Phi, psi and omega in degrees: 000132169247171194290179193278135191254351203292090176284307180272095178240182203286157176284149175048357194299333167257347170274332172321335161328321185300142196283167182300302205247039188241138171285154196220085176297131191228156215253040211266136170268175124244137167225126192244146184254120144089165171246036174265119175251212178253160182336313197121343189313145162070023166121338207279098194313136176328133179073020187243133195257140206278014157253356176265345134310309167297308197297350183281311179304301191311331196250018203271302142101185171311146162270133179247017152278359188234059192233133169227122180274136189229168181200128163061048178223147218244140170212143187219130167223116190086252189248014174255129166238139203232146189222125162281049189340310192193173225071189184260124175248101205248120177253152221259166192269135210291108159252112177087048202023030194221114166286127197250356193207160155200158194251146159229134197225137205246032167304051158200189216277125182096007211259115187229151140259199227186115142240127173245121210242132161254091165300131179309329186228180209281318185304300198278012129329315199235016130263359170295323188297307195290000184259303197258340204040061176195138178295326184272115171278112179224087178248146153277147178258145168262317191215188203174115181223118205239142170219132173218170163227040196217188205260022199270322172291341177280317171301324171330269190299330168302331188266019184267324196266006197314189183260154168299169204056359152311151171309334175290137140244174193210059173265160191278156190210074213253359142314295187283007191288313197293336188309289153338290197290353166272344185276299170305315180335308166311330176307310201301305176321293205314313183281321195292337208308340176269001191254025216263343178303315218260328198288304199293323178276359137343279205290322162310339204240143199259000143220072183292327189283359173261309205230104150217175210231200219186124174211119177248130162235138200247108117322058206298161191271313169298305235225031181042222194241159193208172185247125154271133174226142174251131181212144186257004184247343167285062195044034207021039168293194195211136158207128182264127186198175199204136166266170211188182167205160183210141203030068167052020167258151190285128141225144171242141181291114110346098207257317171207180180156120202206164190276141152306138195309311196302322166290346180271340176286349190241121171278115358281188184255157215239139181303142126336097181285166176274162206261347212172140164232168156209109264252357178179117200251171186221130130214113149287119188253159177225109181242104182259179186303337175267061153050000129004114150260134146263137201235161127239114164260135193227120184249144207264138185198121178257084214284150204285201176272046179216121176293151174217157173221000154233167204226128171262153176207156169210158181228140188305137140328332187298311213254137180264135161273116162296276181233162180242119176243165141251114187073358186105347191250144188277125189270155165247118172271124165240156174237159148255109190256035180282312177305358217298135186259146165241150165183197189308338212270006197106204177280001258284153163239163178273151141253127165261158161231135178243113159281127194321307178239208181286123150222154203328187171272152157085003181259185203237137194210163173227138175256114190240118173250133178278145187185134182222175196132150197262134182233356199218124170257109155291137174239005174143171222273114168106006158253104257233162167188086183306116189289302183251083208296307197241026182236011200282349137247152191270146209216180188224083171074206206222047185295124151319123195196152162302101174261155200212091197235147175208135196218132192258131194188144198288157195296350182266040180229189180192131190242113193245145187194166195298174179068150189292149174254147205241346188194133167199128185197165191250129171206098177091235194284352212255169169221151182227132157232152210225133191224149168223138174275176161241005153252164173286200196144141245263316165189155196263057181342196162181143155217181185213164197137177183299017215286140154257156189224142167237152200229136165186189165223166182219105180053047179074031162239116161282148198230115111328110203228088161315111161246158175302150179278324223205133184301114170316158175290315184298007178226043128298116130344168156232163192265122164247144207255122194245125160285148176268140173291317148271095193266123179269177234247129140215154211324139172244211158290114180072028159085353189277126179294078177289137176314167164211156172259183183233155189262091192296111168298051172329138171336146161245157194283147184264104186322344181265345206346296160256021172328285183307325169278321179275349158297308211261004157284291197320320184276327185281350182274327160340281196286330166297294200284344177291321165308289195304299206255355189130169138313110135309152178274353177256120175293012184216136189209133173213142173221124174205159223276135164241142200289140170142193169256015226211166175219163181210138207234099164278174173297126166053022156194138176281126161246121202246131181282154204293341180302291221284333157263349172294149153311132187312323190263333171281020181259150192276149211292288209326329192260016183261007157279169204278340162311321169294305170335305157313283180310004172264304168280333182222331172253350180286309172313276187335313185301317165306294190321306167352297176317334140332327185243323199260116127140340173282312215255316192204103152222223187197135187252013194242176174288321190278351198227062178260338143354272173333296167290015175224336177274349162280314171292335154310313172290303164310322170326304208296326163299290178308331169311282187320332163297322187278324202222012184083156169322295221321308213273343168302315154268045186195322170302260188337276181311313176347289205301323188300300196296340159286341160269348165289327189288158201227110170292142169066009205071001180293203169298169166333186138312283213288356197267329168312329158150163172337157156287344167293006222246335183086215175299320192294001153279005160305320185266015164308135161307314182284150180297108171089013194308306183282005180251001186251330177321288185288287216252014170245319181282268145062259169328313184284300175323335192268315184282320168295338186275340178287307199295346155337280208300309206116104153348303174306308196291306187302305219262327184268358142326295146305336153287338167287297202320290177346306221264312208294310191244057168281130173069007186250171169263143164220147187243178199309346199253319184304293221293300162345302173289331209280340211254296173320319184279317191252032198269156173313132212297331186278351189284073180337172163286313211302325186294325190287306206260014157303312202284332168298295176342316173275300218285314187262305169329324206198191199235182194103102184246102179310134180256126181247162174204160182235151156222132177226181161251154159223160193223146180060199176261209135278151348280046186221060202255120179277101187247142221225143165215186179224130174265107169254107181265142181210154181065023150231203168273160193314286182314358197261133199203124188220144172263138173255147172253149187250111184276129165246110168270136239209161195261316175265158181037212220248110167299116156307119192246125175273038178342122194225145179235112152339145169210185170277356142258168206280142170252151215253163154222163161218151197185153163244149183223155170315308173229164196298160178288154158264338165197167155207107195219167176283128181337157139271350174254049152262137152268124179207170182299112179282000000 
């Protein structure tokens, strides 16, 4: 597992989440330093502060002098089109000379709206189909409440103004405006209030009306109330979705979500560029005996070819901000934990920072924050466990950046972190330590504790492999008192002889156990994954144990879980079966180490291709197993992964069935159990294994090593690694075959139960063998080449390539002698 890559993410985009008719509390802070306000840029009077601005947004309310009865009036943005038929269309009162909303309430006799949506490709159809039952968005509406910062409400109201006689009316009805704007006016407050960070840098930003977004909430007569959002900062999707709760937790459906037709024409799809980068962190840290972290961080942040004056950032929940400066000059900070993301790493909320005035394009400022907050859990004595591993400062995604980290902590723990060390010395009860990289890198970790340390190298890396001295409390026995059938006696009061029980001590397990082993996995997945993919770029690897079931692989530190060092028979009887046992023993370590390259090195910033870095590192574990221990135990991994996607939790549907792998976070909120960790890493894994058994070791193994090469420190998505696989695939290999294979495999859902029958005709040396490939249990159209192996009693056994269909496909070959069998690979996924 690697920290969260979603580096560039949308401002508010999760607060956008919130339904139409629910009042929505939301946790929004401010803190103004000083009376420095802002310049005035967009309208703003001198000294006005960027929380007297949101609140100024929150209070702008309706206009009802900007009220219209309409008809027959069309508004279209990307691939949604919405027809006002017949109702009141009320827009908000003008701020800053930009009107942000407007309501259409379709309250009067006949009154109806439209909205009709066609998703572009087959997948995102049949999740639209598995929400509403139907592929196709065609709902009538009761109400519509559109917030945009992009040119969609101003084209709205232009077309509200048409001249008469156009196909559209409009007339103004500013009676019924006041009516409206009292009924609405709370809604508008309620829905805008979690949007309002994203609003206020919007509005900060001087070409908000090109890359600004469109949030529509619908109130359907069917299908209740749901969200459209268009964003030019949500990877520019289109997404429809709706909140909900299930076994009494709040979650949203993803209904569909996709690039606009006008963006699928253009190869490759062109990034958002950045607004800000940020290019380098300092932080002096404090770790006192109560375990308190106080931090200051200081980021060095170089702003694009656009002046801004406001900045997004996050931070774990855990940690408060004392103070913000720019430059040394004290900054207005506001935070939103309405938006608040969860994931392994904890909680985060967005911070914005507002600069007093403008700053330039291309200039360069260092930003500083003061912080505190408990991020560290004793889990037993000398044993620790840091919650918010890559959010415990503030930060943006999994931006590449230079860390320069340093920590004062008492001296009888030992606090290990990425990078080389530039400084460690002791004074009195404290130790100070100074780690600086010489590469960017993803993010700056840190863990603590009670460590014995081993030390060595690997391929030019020094490594440092850290264990607990002392057993966490939750994998402590407990001691239990066993009667005995003969229990023996000792003296009691006045000589009389009483039973005593005896007290069964269980083993208690030695944290250290595998110290030595996960040393000599570690130097050997070095050394491995360096020949396939290269020299890491960080000269330093320190790994050391975290309490749990889970590992996590930062730039230039591991965090491993403590199962991974127990001896196999001292691990709690729930992981002793062998499938954990593998994973514990043979695939966690590698798989982290991996991470060094698929997620440190090559990583990935969208939702659809977050896949990519954890099914490469997964695979590359399965490859060092096989160097280490042969295919067998490799193939006993691989049926594991098929039998957990195959598998139908509660009697429902499938795993794998749950939706494309390209579908991302949005299988996290799946009905089915674990869709998306089985989804991302066992199919993932299986995708992989098979595109090497495409290619050929050779094509495969030099595939990968160009991704290194090519998108070292960059992002790459699901479309690059496709052409890159087309560009170097073997000559006997068509194109057409790498986009069959995406196509099924990754693009959409479906795992084939397959059969084969053939004949053979005549003798040696010419024996003619003819078969049927027959597939059942996907859709018609789903179609992968499979190979079919002849094994021969002499010489070199012959692989068929055969492309599936919704009818049995024929093959045919002469081979020298009769076959000893002929059939389909077993390392294909598929149905047994």
């Amino acid at each position: 597992m690697q920290p969260s890559a979603l580096a560039v993410r949308s401002w508010g985009s999760r607060a956008l989440l919130v339904a139409l008719f629910c009042w929505h509390e939301t946790s929004l802070t401010a803190q103004r330093l000083g009376e420095q306000g802002l310049s005035g840029q967009n309208g703003y009077a001198a000294g006005e502060t960027a929380a007297d601005i949101t609140r100024a947004i929150r209070q702008t309310g309706l206009d009802p002098q900007e009220c219209f009865r309409v008809r027959d009036l069309k508004f279209t943005k990307d691939d949604v089109k919405l027809y006002f038929n017949d109702g009141f269309l009320i827009f908000s009162k003008p701020f800053s000379g930009r009107r942000l909303a407007a309501i259409f309430s379709a309250e009067v006799e006949g009154g109806d709206a439209e909205i009709i949506l066609l998703p572009p490709s087959r997948e995102e159809r049949e999740s639209l189909a598995s929400f509403t039952g139907s592929p196709n968005l065609d709902e009538h509406l009761r109400a519509s409440l559109l917030i945009a910062t992009d040119d969609s409400v101003q084209r709205l109201y232009q077309q509200a103004h048409t001249e008469p006689g156009s196909q559209a009316c409009a007339a103004k009805t500013p009676e019924m405006g006041a009516s409206l704007a009292m009924q609405w006016d709370p809604v508008l407050s309620n829905v805008s209030e979690p949007m309002q960070m994203r609003l206020l840098n919007d509005l900060l930003t001087p070409d908000s009306v090109r890359k600004g977004m469109t949030f529509l909430a619908l109130n359907g007569k069917n299908l209740s109330t749901f969200d459209v959002i268009s964003d030019e900062r949500l990877d520019r999707r289109v997404e429809i979705r709706q909140a909900t709760s299930r076994d009494g937790k709040p979650v949203v459906n993803i209904w569909t979500s996709f690039l606009p037709r006008h963006l699928q024409r253009q190869t490759p799809v062109p990034a958002p560029p950045a607004n800000y980068h940020l290019a380098k962190f300092r932080i002096d840290a404090e770790i006192p005996n109560d375990l308190t972290v106080k931090a200051t961080t200081k980021v060095t942040v170089r702003v694009g070819p656009q002046a801004l004056r406001a900045f997004q950032f996050e931070l774990t929940s855990s940690m408060e901000i004392d103070s913000a400066t720019i430059d040394g000059t004290p900054a207005e900070w506001l935070r939103d934990g309405s938006a608040r993301r969860s994931d392994v790493n904890g909680t985060e909320d967005q911070v914005v920072v507002v600069a007093a005035g403008v700053l330039p394009a291309n200039s360069e400022h260092e930003f500083t924050f003061v912080h505190h907050g408990n991020v560290i859990t004793t889990r037993g004595e000398g044993v620790f466990f840091v919650s918010a591993r890559g959010s415990w400062y503030p930060h943006l995604g999994s931006e590449f950046s230079l860390y320069d980290l340093s920590f004062r902590y008492p001296k009888r723990f030992t606090l290990v972190a990425a990078g080389e060390v530039v400084e460690d010395r002791t004074d009195g009860d404290w130790r100070f330590t100074r780690r600086r990289t010489n590469v960017p890198i993803g993010a700056g970790g840190f863990n603590l504790g009670s460590y014995e340390k081993v030390s060595g190298t690997a391929s030019g890396v020094a490594f440092e492999v850290y264990g607990n001295r002392h057993l966490e409390e939750a994998l402590r026995p407990r001691s239990m008192e066993m009667p005995l059938s003969e229990p023996p006696v000792r003296p009691g009061p006045r000589g009389i002889r009483t039973p005593t029980s005896q007290v069964n001590q269980p083993t208690v397990p030695d944290p250290l156990g595998r110290l030595k082993a996960v040393v000599d996995d570690l130097q050997s997945s070095i050394d491995y994954f360096s020949d396939l993919f290269g020299p890491p770029v960080l000269k330093t690897l320190t790994v050391a144990p975290i309490p749990g079931t889970f590992g996590q692989g930062f730039p230039g530190l591991v965090y491993l879980s403590t199962f991974a060092y127990l001896s196999p028979i001292e691990r709690p009887a729930a992981l002793r079966n062998s499938r954990e046992q593998v994973f514990f023993s043979d695939i966690l370590v590698p798989h982290e180490v991996a991470h060094q390259w698929w997620g440190s090195v090559v990583t990935s910033n969208r939702s659809e291709d977050r896949w990519l870095p954890e099914a490469l590192a997964n695979y590359s574990a399965l490859l060092w197993l096989e160097k280490k221990k042969g295919f067998n135990p490799v193939a006993k991994v691989l049926d594991g992964y098929r039998d957990e996607l195959l598998a139908k939790p509660n009697g429902g549907p499938a795993r794998e069935s749950a939706g494309p792998i390209l579908w991302g976070g949005r299988l996290e909120a799946s009905a089915i159990p674990e869709a998306w960790r089985v989804i991302t890493y066992d199919k993932g894994t299986w995708v992989l294994h098979m595109l090497r058994r495409r290619l050929g070791d050779q094509a495969f193994f030099r595939m990968l090593k160009e991704l290194r090469r090519r998108y070292e420190f960059r992002t790459v998505t699901t479309q690059e690694v496709a052409a890159l696989v087309r560009e170097l695939r073997p000559a006997d290999v068509p194109a057409s075959s790498i986009d069959t294979f995406f196509e099924n495999w990754v693009y959409r859902t479906g795992v084939p139960a397959l059969k084969i029958h053939y004949t053979t005709k005549g003798v040696a040396p010419a024996v003619i063998i003819t078969g049927t490939v027959e597939q059942s249990g996907v859709e018609d159209d789903f179609s992968v080449d499979v190979p079919v192996e002849i094994q021969l009693a002499k010489g070199v056994s012959r692989t068929v390539w055969v492309r599936t269909g919704f009818e049995g496909r024929q093959f045919s070959i002469t081979v020298p002698q009769l076959p000893l069998s002929v059939a389909i690979a077993g390392d294909q996924l598929m149905k047994r």
